[in-house]
XYZ file of C-alpha atoms in Angstrom:
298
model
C 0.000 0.000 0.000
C 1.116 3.108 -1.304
C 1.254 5.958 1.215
C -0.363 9.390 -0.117
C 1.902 12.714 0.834
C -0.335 15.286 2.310
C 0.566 19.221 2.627
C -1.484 20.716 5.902
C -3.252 24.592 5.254
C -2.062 26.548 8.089
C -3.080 30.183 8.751
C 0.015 32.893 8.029
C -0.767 34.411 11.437
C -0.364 31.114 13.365
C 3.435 29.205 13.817
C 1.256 25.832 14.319
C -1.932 24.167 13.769
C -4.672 23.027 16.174
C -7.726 21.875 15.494
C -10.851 19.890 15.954
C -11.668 16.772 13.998
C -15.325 15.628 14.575
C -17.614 13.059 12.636
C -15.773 10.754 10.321
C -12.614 12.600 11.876
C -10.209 10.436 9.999
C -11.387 9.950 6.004
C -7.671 10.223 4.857
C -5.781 7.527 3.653
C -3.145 5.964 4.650
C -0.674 9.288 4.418
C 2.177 11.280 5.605
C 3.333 15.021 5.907
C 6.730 16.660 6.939
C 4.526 17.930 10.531
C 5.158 16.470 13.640
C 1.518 15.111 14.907
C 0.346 14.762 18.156
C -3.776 12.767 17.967
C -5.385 12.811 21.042
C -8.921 10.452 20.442
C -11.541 12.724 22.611
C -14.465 9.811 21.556
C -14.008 7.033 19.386
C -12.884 3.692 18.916
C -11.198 2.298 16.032
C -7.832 0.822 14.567
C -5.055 2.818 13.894
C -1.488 1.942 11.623
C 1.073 3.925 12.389
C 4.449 2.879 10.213
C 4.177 -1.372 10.470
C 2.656 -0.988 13.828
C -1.698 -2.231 13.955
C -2.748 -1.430 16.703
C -6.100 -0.079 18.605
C -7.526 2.832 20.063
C -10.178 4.171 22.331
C -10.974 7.403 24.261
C -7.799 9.101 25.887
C -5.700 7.750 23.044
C -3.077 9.795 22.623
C 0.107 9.336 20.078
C 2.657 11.409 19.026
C 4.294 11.015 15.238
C 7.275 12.223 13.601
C 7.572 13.820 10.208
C 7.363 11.549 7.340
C 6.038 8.883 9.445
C 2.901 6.924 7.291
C -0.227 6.418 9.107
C -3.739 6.255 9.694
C -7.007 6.049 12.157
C -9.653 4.045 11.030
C -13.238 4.464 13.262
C -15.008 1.493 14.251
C -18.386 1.763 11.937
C -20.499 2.593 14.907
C -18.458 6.205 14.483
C -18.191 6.004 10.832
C -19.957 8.748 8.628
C -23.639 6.734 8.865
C -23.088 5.646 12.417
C -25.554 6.877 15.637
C -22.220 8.261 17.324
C -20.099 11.087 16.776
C -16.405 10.793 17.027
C -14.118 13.626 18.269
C -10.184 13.907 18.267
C -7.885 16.931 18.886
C -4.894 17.221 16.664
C -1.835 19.292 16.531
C 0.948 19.752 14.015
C 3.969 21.876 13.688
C 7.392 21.888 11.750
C 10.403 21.047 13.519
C 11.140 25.260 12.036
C 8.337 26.554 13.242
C 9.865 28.789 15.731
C 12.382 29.506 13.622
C 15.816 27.314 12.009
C 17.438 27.658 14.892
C 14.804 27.285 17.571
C 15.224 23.370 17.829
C 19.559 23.909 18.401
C 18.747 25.985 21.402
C 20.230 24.478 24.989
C 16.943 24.365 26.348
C 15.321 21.901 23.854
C 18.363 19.375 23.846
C 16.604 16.581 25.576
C 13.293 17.200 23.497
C 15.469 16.818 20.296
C 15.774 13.076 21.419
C 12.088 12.774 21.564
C 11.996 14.047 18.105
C 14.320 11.310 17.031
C 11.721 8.637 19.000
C 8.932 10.098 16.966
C 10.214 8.855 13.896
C 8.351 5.474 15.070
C 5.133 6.970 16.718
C 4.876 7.472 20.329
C 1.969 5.963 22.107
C 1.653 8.048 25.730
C 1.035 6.197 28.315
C 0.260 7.280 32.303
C 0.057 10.352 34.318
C 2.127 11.877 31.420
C -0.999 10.898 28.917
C -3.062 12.331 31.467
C -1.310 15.510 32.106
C -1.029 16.090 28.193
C -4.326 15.377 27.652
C -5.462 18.085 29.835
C -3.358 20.789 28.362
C -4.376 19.686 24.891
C -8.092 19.941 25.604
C -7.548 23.484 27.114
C -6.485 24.369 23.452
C -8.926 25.416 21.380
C -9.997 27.830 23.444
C -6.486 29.872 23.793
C -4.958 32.041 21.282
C -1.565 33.306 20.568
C 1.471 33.036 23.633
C -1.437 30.810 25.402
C -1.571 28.230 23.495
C 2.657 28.106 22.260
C 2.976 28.373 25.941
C 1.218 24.929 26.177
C 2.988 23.577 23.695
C 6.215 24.415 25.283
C 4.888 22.335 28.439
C 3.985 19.391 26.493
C 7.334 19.597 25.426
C 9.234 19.749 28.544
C 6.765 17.266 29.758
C 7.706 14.276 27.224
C 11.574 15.885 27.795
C 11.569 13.920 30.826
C 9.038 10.976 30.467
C 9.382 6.958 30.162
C 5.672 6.386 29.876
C 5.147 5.609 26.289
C 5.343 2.821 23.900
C 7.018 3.030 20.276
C 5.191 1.898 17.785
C 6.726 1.394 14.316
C 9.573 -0.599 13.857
C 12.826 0.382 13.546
C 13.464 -1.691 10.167
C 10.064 -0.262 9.148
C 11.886 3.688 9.730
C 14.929 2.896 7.841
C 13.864 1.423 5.057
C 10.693 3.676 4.143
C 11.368 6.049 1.336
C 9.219 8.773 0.151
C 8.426 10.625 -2.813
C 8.557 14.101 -3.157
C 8.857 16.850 -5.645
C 9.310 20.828 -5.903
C 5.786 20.939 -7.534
C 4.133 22.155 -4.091
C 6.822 24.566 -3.430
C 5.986 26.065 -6.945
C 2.251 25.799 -6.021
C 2.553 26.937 -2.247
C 5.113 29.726 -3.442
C 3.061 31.064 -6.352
C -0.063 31.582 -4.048
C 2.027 33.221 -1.442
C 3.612 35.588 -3.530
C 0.199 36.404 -5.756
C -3.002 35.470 -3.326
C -3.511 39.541 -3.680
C -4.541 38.894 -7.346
C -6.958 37.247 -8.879
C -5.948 33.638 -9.446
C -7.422 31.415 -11.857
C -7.644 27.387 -12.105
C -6.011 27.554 -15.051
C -3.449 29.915 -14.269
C -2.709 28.078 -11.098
C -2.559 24.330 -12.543
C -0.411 25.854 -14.940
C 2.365 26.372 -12.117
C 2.142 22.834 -11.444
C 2.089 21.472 -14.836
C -1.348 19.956 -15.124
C -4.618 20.452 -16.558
C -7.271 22.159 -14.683
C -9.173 18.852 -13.364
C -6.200 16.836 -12.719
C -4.850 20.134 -10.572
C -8.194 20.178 -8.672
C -8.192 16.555 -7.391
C -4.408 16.459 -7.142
C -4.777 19.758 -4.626
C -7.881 17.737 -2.643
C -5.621 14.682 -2.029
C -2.679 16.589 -1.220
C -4.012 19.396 0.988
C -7.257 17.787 2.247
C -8.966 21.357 1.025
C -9.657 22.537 -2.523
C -7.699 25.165 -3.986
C -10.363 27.561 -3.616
C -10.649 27.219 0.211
C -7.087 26.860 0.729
C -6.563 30.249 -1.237
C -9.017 31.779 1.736
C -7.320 31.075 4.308
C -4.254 32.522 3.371
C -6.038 35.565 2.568
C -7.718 35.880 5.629
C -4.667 34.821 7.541
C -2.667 38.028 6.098
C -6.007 39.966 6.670
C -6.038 38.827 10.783
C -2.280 40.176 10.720
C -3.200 43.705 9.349
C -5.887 43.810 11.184
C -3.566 43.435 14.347
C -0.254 45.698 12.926
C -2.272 48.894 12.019
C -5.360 51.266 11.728
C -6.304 51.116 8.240
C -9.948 50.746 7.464
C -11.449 47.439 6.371
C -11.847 48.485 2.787
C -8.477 48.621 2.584
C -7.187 45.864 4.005
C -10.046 43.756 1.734
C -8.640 44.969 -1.211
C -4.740 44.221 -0.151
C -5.767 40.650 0.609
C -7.365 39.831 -2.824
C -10.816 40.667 -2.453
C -12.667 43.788 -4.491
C -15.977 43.262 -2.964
C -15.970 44.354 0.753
C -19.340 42.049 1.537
C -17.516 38.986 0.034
C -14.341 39.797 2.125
C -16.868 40.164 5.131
C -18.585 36.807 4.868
C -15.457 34.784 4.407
C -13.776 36.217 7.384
C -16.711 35.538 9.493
C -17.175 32.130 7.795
C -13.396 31.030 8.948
C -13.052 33.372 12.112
C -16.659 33.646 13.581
C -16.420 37.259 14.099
C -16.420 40.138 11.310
C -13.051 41.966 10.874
C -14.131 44.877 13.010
C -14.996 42.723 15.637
C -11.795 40.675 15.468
C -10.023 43.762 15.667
C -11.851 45.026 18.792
C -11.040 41.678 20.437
C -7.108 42.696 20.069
C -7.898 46.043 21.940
C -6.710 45.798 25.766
C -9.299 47.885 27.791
C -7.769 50.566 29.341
C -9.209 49.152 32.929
C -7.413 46.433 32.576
C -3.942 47.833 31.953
C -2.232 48.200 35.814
C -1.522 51.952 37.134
C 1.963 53.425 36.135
C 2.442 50.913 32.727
C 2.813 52.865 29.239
C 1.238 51.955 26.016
């Protein structure tokens, strides 16, 4: 079985991704990125295959994979799509860059550097240091910003200094898997960086890649688990979130620097991806004056 290589969507204004997986919450194949993973199962029971390694999992399940790794969760039907219950995992990923090149060389994150090396063949946390994760992981969603990279510094230092876990692929399996990749999504991923304030067109866009329009629009599904078209969104919105937070121009301007040349269009897909309109987000970044102690400058 041929493993698929995804590429995750990640917001510009965020270093890492968290996020909610409910329903079906794992209809990939069997796959792999260059993120680090961490899966904790909230409700759900199911197999999963992480490298060579079959093996089960239920609620608290919580494993932690290495870039590159294959894998995949597969619900027991009674959580499947058509089943009576929901399913619900938690899921973050990050780069081993994502504070920067030389963020992982730092003294402080020597002894979570070996961890890194133990991910290569999935981590299965065991213990009061599954149980202590799992709490800080639940406590998530609901952060924003230094709150939740603070967390994620924690689980780090946590697994820094843990023996309660289980590895699950083989070593055999690690050394001997080989991947495919090519500079086609660095075009694709570059291009849209450098032009997601223009219009973009299928065409124009499968044309970076090489392919024809419908072989670039299921290609871009299986890869990045979004279509092009909602992918290109939340980049835009992404830069729009970061202007919204770096300066005081109005919200018809910052619509039109994103890409967008209708202001109610610009509205309802910041709202759709944010829950908020853009003035509201930006009110939400305000620090009440009540709340800032006596004698501190602004």
């Amino acid at each position: 079985m041929k493993a698929v290589e995804f590429h995750l969507p990640q917001d510009v204004d965020k270093s890492f991704i968290v996020f909610r997986e409910k329903g079906d919450f794992f209809p990939a194949p069997w796959h792999y990125h260059s993120h680090y993973e961490f899966v904790l199962v909230n409700k759900s029971t199911g197999k999963r295959m992480v490298g060579d390694h079959i093996g089960y999992f239920e609620e608290d399940d919580l494993v932690f994979m290495g870039s590159l790794l294959p894998h995949v969760w597969v619900n027991d039907p009674i959580y499947q799509q058509q089943g009576p219950e929901e399913a619900d995992a938690l899921v973050i990923h990050f780069t081993d860059d994502f504070l920067g090149e030389e963020f992982m060389n730092i003294p402080e994150m020597d002894h979570f550097k070996k961890v890194l090396k133990l991910a290569d063949r999935g981590m299965a946390l065991q213990g009061e240091t599954r149980n202590k994760i799992n709490k800080i992981i639940r406590d998530m969603p609901d952060k924003t910003g230094l709150q939740r990279l603070s967390d994620l510094l924690l689980i780090f230092d946590i697994m820094a200094h843990t023996a309660e876990y289980d590895l699950l692929a083989s070593p055999r399996f690690v050394q001997n898997f080989h991947y495919d990749s090519s500079d086609r999504f660095k075009k694709i991923t570059g291009y849209i960086m450098e032009n997601f304030d223009k219009d973009i067109s299928l065409s124009e866009i499968a044309s970076v890649g090489g392919m024809g329009v419908t072989a670039f629009c299921n290609f871009f599904k299986e890869q990045f688990r979004v279509t092009f078209v909602e992918y290109l969104t939340t980049v835009r919105i992404g830069h729009a979130c970061k202007l919204l937070s770096m300066n005081d121009r109005n919200v018809v301007e910052i619509a039109y620097e994103c890409g967008y040349n209708n202001l109610a269009n610009f509205n309802r897909q910041f709202k759709k991806l944010k829950n908020m309109t853009p003035s509201h987000y930006r009110k939400t970044l305000i620090v009440p004056e009540s709340n800032i102690p006596s004698g501190t400058t602004r």
